[in-house]
mmCIF file of N, CA, C and O in Angstrom:
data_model
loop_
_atom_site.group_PDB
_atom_site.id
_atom_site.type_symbol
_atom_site.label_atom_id
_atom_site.label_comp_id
_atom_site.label_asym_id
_atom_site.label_seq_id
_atom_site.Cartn_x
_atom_site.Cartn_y
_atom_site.Cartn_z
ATOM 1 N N UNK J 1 -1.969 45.845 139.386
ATOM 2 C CA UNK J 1 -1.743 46.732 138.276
ATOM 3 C C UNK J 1 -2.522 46.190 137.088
ATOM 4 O O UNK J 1 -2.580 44.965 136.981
ATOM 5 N N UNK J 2 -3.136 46.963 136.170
ATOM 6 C CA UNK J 2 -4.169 46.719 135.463
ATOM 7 C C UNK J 2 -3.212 47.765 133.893
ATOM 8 O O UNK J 2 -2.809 48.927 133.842
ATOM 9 N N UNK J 3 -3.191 46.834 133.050
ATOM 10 C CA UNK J 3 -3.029 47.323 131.651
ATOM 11 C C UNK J 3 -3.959 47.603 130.920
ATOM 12 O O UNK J 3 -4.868 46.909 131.375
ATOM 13 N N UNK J 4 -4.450 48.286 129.885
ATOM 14 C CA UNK J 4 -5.663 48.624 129.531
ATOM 15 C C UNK J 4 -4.932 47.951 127.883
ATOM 16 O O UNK J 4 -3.921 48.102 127.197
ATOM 17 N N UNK J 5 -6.363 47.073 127.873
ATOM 18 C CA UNK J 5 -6.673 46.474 126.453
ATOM 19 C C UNK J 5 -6.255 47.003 125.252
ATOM 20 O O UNK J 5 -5.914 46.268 124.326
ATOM 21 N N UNK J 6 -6.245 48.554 125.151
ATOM 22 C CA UNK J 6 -5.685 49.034 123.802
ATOM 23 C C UNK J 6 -4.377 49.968 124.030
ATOM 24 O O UNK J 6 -3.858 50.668 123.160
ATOM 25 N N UNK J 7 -4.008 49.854 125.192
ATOM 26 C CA UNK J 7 -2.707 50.361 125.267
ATOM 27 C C UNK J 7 -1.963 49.378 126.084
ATOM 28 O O UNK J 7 -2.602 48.530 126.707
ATOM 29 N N UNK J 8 -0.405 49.421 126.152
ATOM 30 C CA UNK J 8 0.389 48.698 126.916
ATOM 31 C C UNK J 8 0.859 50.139 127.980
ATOM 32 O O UNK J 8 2.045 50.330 128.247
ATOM 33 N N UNK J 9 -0.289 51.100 128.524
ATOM 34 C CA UNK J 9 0.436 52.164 129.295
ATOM 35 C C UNK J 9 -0.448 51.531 130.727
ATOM 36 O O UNK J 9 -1.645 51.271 130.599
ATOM 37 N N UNK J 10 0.162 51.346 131.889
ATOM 38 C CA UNK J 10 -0.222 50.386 133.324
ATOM 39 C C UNK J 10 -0.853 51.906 133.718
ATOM 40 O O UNK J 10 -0.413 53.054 133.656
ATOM 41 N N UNK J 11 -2.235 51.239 134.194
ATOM 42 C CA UNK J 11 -3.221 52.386 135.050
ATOM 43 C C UNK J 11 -2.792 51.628 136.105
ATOM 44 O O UNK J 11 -2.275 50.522 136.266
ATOM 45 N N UNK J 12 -3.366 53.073 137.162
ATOM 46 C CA UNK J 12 -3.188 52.796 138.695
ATOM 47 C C UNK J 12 -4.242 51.811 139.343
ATOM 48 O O UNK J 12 -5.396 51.959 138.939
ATOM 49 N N UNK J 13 -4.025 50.859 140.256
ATOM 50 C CA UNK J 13 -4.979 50.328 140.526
ATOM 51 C C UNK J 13 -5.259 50.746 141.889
ATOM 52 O O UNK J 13 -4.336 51.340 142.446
ATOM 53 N N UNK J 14 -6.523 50.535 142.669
ATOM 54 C CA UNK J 14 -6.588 51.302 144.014
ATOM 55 C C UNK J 14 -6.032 51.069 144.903
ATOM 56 O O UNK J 14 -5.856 51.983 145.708
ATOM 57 N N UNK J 15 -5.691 50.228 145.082
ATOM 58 C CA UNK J 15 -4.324 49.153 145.895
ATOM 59 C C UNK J 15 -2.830 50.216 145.950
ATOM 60 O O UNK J 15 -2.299 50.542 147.012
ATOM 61 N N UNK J 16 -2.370 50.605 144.689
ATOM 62 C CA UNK J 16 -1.798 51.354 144.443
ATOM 63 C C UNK J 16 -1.838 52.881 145.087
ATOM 64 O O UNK J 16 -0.978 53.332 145.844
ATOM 65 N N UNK J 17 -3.019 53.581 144.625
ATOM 66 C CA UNK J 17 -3.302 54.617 145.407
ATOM 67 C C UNK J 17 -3.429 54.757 147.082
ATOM 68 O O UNK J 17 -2.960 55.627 147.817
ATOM 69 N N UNK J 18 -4.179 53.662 147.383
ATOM 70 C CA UNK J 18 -3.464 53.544 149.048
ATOM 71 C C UNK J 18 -2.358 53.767 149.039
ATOM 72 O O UNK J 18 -2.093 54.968 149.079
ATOM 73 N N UNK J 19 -1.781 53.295 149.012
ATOM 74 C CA UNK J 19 -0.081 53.008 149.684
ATOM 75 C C UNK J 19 0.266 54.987 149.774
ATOM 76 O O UNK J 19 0.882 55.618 150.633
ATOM 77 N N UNK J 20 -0.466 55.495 148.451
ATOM 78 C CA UNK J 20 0.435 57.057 148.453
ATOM 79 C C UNK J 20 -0.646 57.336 149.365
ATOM 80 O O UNK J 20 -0.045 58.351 149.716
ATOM 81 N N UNK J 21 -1.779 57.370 150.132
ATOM 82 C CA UNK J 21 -2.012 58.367 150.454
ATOM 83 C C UNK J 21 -1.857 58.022 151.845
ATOM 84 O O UNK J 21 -1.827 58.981 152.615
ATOM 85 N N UNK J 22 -1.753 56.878 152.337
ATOM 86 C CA UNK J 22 -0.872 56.265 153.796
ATOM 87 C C UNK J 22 0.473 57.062 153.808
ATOM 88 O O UNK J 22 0.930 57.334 154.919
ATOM 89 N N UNK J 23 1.183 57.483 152.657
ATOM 90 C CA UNK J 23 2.226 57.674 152.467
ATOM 91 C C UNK J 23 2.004 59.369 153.049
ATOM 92 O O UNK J 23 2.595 59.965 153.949
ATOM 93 N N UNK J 24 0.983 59.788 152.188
ATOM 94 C CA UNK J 24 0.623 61.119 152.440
ATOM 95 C C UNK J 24 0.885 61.485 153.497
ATOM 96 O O UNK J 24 1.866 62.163 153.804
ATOM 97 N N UNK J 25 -0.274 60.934 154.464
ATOM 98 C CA UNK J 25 -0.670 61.196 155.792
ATOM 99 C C UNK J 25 0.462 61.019 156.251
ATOM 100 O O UNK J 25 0.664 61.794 157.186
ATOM 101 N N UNK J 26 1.655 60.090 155.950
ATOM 102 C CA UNK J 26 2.577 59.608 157.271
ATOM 103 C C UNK J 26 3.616 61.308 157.101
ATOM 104 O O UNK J 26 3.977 61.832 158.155
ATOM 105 N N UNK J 27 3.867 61.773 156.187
ATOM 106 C CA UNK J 27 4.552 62.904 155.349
ATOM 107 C C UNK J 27 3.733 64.091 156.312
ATOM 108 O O UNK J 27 4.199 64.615 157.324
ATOM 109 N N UNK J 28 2.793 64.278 155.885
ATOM 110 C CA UNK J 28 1.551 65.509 156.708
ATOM 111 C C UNK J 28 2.038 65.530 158.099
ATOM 112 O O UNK J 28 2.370 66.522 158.749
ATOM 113 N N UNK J 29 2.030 63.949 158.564
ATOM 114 C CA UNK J 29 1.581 64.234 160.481
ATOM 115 C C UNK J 29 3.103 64.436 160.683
ATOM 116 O O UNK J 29 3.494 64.098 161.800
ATOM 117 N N UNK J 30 3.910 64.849 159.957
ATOM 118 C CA UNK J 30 5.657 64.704 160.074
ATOM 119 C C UNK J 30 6.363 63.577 160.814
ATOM 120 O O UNK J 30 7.277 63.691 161.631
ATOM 121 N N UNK J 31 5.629 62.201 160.275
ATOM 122 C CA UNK J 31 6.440 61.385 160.679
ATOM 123 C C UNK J 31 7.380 60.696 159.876
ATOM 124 O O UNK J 31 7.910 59.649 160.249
ATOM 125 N N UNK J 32 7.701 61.462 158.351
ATOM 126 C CA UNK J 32 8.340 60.430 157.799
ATOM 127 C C UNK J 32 8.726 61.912 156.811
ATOM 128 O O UNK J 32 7.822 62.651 156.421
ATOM 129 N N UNK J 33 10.289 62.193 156.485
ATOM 130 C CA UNK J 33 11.000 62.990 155.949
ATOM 131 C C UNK J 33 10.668 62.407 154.432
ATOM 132 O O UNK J 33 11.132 61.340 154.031
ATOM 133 N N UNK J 34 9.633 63.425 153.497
ATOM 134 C CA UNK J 34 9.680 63.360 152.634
ATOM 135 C C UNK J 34 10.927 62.803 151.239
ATOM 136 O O UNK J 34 11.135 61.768 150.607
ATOM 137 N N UNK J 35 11.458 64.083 151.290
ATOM 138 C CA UNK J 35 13.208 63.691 150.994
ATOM 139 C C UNK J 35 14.077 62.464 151.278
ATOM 140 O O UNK J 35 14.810 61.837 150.513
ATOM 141 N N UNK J 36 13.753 62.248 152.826
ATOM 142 C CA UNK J 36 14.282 60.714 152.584
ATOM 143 C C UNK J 36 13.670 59.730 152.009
ATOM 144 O O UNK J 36 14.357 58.843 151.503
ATOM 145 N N UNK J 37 12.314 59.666 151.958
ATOM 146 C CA UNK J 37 11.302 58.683 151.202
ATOM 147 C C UNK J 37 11.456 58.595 150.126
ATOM 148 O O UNK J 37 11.357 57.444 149.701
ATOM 149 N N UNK J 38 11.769 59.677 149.113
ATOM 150 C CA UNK J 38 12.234 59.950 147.697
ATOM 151 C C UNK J 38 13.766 59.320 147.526
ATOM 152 O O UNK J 38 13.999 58.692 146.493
ATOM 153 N N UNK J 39 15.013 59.511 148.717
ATOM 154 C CA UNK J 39 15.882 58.787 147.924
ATOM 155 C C UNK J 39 16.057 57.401 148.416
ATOM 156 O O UNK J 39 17.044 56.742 148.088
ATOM 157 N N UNK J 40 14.860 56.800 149.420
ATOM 158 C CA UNK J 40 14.933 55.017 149.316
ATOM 159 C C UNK J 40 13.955 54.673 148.528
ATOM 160 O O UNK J 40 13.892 53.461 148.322
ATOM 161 N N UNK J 41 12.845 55.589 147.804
ATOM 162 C CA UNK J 41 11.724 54.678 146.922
ATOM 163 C C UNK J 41 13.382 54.640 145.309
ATOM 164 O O UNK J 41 13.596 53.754 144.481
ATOM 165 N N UNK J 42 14.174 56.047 145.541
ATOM 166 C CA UNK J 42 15.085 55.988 144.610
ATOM 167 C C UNK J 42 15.713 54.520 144.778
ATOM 168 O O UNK J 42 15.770 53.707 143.856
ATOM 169 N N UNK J 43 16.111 54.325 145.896
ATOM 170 C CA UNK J 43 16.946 53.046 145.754
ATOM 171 C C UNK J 43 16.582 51.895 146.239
ATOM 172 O O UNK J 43 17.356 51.087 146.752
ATOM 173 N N UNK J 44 15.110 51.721 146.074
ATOM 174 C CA UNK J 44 14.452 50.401 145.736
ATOM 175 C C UNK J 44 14.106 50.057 143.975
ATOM 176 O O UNK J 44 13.971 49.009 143.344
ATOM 177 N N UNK J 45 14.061 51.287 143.661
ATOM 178 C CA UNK J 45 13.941 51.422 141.920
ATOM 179 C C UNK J 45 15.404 50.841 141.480
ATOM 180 O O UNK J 45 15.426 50.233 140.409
ATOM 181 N N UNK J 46 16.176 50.922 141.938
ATOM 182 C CA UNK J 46 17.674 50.654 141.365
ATOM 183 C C UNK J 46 18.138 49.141 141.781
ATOM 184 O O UNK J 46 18.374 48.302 140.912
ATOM 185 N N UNK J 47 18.252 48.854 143.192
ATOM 186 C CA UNK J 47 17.696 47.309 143.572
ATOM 187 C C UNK J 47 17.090 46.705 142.856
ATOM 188 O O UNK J 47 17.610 45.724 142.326
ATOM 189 N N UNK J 48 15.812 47.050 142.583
ATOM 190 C CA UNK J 48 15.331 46.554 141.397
ATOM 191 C C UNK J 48 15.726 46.080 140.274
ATOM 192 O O UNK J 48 15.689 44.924 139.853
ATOM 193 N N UNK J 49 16.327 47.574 139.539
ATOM 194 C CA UNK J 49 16.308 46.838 138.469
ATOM 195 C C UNK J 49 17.782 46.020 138.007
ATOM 196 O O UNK J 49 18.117 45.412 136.990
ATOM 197 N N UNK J 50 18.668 46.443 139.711
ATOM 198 C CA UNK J 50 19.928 45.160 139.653
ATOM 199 C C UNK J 50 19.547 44.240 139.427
ATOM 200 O O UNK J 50 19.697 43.797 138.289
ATOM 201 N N UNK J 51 18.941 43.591 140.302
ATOM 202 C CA UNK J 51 17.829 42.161 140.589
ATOM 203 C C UNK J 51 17.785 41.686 139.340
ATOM 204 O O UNK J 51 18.368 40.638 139.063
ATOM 205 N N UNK J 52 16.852 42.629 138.107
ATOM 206 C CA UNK J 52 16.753 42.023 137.236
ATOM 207 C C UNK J 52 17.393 42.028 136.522
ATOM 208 O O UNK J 52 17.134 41.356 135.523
ATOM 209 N N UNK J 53 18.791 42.888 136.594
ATOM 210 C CA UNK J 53 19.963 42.803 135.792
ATOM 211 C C UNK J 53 19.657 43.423 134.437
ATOM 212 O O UNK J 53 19.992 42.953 133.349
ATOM 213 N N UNK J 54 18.639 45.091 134.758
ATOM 214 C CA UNK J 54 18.851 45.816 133.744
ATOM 215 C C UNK J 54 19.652 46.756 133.828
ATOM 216 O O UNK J 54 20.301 46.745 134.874
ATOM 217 N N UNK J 55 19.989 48.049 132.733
ATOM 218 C CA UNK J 55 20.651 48.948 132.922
ATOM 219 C C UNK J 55 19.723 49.617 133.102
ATOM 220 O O UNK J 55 18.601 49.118 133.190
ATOM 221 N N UNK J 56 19.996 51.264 133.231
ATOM 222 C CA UNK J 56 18.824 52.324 132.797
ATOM 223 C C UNK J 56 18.187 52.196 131.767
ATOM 224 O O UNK J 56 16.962 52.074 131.773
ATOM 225 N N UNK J 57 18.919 52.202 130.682
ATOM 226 C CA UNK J 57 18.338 52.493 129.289
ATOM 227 C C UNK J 57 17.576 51.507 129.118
ATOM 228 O O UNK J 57 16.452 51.861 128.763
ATOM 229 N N UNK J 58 17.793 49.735 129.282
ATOM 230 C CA UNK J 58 16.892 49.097 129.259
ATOM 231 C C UNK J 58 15.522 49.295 130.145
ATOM 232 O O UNK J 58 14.390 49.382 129.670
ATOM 233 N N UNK J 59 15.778 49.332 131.159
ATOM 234 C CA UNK J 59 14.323 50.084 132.146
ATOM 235 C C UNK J 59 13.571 51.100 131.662
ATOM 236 O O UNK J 59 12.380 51.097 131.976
ATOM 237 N N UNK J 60 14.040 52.092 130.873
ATOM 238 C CA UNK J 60 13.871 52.910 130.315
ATOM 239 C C UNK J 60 13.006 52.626 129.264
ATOM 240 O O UNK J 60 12.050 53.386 129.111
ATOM 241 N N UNK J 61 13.184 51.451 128.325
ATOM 242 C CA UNK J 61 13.052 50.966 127.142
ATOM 243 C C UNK J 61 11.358 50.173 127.780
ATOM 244 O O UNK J 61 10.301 50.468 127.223
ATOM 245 N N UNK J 62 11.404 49.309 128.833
ATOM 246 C CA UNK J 62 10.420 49.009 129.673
ATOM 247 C C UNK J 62 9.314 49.207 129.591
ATOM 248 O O UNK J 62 8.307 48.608 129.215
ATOM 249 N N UNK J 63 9.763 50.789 130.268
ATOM 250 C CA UNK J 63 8.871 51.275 131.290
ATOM 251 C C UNK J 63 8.249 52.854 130.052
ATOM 252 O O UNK J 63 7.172 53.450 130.084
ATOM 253 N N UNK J 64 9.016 52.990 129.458
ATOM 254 C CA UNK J 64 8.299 54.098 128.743
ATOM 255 C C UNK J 64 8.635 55.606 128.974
ATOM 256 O O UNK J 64 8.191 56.565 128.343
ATOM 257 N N UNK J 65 9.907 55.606 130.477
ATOM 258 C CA UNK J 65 10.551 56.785 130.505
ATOM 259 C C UNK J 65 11.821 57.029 129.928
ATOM 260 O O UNK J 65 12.491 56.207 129.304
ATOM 261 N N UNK J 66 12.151 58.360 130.204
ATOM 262 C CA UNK J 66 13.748 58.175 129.770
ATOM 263 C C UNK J 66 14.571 57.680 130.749
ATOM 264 O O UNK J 66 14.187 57.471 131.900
ATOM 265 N N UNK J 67 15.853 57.451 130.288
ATOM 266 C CA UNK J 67 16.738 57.110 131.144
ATOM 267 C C UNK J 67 17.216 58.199 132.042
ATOM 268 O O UNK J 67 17.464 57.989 133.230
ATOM 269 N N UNK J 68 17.379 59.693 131.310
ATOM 270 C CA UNK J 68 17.385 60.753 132.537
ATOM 271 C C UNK J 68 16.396 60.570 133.530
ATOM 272 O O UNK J 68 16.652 61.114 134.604
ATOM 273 N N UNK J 69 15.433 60.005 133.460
ATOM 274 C CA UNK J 69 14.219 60.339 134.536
ATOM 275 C C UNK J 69 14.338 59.294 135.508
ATOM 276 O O UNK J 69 13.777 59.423 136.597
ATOM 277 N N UNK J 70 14.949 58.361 135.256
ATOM 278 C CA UNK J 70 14.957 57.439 135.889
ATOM 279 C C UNK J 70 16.192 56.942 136.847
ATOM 280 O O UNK J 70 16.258 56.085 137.728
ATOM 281 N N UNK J 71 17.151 57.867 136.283
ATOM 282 C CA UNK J 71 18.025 58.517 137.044
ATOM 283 C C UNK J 71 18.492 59.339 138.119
ATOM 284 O O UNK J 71 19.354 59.397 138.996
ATOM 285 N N UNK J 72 17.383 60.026 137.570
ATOM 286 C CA UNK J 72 16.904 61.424 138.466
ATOM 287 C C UNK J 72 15.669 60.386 139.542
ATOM 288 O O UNK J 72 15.802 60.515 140.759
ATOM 289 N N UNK J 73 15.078 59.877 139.268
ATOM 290 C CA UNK J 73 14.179 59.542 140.565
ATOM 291 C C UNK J 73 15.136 58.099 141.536
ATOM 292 O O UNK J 73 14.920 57.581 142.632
ATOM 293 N N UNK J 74 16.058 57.895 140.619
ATOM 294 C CA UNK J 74 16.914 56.559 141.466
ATOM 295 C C UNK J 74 17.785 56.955 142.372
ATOM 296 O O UNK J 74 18.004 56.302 143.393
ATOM 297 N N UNK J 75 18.711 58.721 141.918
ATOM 298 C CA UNK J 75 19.446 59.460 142.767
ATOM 299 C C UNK J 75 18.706 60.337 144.063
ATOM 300 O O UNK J 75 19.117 60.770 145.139
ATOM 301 N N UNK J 76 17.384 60.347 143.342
ATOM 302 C CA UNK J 76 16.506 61.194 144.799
ATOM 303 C C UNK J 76 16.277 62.351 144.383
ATOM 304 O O UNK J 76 15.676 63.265 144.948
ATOM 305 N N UNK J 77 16.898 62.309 143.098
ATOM 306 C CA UNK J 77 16.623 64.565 142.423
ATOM 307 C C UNK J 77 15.705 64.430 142.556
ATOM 308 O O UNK J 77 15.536 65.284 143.426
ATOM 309 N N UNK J 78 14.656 63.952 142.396
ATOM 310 C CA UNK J 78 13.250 64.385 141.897
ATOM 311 C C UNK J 78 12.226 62.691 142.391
ATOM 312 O O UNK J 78 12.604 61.523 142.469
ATOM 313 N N UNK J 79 11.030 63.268 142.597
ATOM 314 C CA UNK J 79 10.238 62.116 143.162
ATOM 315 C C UNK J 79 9.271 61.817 142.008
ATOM 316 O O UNK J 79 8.724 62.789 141.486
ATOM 317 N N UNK J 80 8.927 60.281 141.433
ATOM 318 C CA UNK J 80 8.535 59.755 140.534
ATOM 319 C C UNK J 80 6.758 59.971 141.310
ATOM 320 O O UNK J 80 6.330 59.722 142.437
ATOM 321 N N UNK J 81 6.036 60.606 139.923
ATOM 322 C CA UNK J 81 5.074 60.739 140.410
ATOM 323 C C UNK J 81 3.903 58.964 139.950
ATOM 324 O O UNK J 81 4.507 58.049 139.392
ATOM 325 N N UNK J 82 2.398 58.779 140.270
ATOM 326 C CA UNK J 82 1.969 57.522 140.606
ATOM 327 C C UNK J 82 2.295 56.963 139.679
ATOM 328 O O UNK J 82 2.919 55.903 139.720
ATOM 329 N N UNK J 83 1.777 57.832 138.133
ATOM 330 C CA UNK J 83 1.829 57.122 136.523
ATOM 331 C C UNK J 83 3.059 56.320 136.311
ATOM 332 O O UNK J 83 3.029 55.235 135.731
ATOM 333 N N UNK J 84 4.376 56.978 136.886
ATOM 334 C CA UNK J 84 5.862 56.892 136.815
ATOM 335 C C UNK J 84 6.121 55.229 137.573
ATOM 336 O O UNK J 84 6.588 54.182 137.124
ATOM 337 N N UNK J 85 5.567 55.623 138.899
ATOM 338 C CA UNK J 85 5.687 54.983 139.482
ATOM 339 C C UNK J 85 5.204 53.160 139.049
ATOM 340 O O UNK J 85 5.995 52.217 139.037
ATOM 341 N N UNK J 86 4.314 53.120 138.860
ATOM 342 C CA UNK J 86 3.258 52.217 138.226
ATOM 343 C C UNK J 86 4.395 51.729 136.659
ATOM 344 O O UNK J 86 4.917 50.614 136.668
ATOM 345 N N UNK J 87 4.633 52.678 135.467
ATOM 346 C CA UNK J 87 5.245 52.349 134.560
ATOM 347 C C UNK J 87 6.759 51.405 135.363
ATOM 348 O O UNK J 87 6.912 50.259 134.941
ATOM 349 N N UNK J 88 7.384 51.712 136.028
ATOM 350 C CA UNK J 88 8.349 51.440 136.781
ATOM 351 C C UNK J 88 8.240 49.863 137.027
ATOM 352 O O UNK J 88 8.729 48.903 136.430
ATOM 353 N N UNK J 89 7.252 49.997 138.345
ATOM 354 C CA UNK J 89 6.910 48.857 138.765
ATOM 355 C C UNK J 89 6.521 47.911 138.034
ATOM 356 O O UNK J 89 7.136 46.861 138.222
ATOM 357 N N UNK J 90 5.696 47.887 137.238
ATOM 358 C CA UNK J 90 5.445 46.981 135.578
ATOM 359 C C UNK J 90 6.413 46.512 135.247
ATOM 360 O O UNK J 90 6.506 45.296 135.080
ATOM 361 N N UNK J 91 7.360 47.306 135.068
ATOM 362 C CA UNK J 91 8.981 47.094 133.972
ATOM 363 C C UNK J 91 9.295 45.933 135.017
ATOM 364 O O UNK J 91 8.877 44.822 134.691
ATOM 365 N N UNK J 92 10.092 46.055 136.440
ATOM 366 C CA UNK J 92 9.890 45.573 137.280
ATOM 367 C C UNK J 92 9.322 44.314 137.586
ATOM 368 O O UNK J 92 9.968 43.397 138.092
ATOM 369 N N UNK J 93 8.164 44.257 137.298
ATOM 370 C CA UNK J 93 7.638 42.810 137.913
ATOM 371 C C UNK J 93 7.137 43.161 139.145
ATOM 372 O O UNK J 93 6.881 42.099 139.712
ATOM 373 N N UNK J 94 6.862 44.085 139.859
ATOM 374 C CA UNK J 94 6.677 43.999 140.971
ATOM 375 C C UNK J 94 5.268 45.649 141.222
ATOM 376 O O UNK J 94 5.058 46.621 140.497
ATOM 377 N N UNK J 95 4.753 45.298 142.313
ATOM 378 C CA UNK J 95 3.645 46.094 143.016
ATOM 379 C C UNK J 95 4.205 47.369 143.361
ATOM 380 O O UNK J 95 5.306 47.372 143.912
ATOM 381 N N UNK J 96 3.600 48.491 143.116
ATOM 382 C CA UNK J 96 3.557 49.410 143.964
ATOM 383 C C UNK J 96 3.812 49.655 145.219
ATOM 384 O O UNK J 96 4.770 50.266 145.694
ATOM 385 N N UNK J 97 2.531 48.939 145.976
ATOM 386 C CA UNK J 97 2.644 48.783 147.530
ATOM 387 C C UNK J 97 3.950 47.969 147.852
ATOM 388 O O UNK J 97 4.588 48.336 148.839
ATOM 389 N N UNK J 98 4.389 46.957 147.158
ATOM 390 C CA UNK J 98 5.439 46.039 147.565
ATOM 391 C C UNK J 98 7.088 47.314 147.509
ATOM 392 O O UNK J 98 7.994 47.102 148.315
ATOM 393 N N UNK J 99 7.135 47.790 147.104
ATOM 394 C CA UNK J 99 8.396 48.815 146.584
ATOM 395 C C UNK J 99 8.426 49.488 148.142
ATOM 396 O O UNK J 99 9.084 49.305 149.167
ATOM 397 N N UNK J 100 7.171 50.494 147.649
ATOM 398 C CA UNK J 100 6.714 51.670 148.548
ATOM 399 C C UNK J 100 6.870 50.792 149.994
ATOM 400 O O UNK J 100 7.432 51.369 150.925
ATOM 401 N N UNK J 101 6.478 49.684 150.155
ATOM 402 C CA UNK J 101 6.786 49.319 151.862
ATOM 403 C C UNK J 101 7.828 49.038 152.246
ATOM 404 O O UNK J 101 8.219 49.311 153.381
ATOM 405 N N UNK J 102 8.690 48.261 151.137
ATOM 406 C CA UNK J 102 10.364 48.451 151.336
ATOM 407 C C UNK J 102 11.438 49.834 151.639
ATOM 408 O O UNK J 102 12.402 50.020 152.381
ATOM 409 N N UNK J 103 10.631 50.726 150.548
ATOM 410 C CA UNK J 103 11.136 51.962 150.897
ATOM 411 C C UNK J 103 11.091 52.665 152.397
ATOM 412 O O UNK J 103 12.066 53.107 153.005
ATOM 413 N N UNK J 104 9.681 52.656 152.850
ATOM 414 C CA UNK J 104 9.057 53.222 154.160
ATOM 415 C C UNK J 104 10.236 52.430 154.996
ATOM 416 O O UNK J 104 11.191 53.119 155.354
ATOM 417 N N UNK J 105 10.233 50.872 155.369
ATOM 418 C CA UNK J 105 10.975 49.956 156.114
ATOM 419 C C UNK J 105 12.458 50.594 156.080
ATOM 420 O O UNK J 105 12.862 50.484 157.237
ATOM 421 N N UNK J 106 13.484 51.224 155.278
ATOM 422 C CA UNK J 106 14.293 52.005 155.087
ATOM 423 C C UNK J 106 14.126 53.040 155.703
ATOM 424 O O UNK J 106 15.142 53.352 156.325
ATOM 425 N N UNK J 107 13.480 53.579 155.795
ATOM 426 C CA UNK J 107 13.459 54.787 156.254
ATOM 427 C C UNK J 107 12.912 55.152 157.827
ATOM 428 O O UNK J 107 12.679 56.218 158.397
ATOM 429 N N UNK J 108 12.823 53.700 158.242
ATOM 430 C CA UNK J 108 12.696 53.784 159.495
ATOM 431 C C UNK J 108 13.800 52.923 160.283
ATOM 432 O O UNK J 108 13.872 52.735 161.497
ATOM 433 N N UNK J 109 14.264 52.662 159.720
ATOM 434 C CA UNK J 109 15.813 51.935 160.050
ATOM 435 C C UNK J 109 16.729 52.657 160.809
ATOM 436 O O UNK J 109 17.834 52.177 161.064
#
């Protein structure tokens, strides 16, 4: 993950973009239930930010979203798109790919 010099907003790095479009393909060839992928990337985001022993609002405070949103992508309403994702992972401490493969590993359980 790469921060850009005049902002503190985390660009995607290509490392990053793999993982979604492995993700893609696995979604496309129907081997992997979208919906469920959305509510374990949800509850690797929340693991998370137990781990680090934040609340929402602090993650929130982080990462640059709201705490509804982050709510909504931790319960599975809604799937955090890359930017999200990336702000997240930053807050976090942790990779993209590293989340996203925990999640997948869930979901093949």
């Amino acid at each position: 993950m790469v921060l850009c010099q005049h902002s503190m907003e985390p660009q995607v790095a290509q490392a990053d973009l793999s993982v979604f479009h492995t993700v893609l393909n696995m979604v496309y060839s129907e081997r992997m239930d979208i919906d469920v992928l959305n509510q374990m990337i949800g509850d690797e985001v929340r693991i998370g930010r137990a781990r680090k022993r934040l609340s929402r609002a602090a993650l929130a405070d982080l990462s640059g979203l709201s705490a509804k949103t982050i709510q909504r992508i931790e319960n599975g309403e809604r799937p955090a798109d890359v930017s999200q994702m990336a702000a997240i992972c930053a807050a976090l401490g942790e990779s993209i790919p590293d989340l996203v493969a925990r999640a997948i590993e869930r979901t093949e359980q």
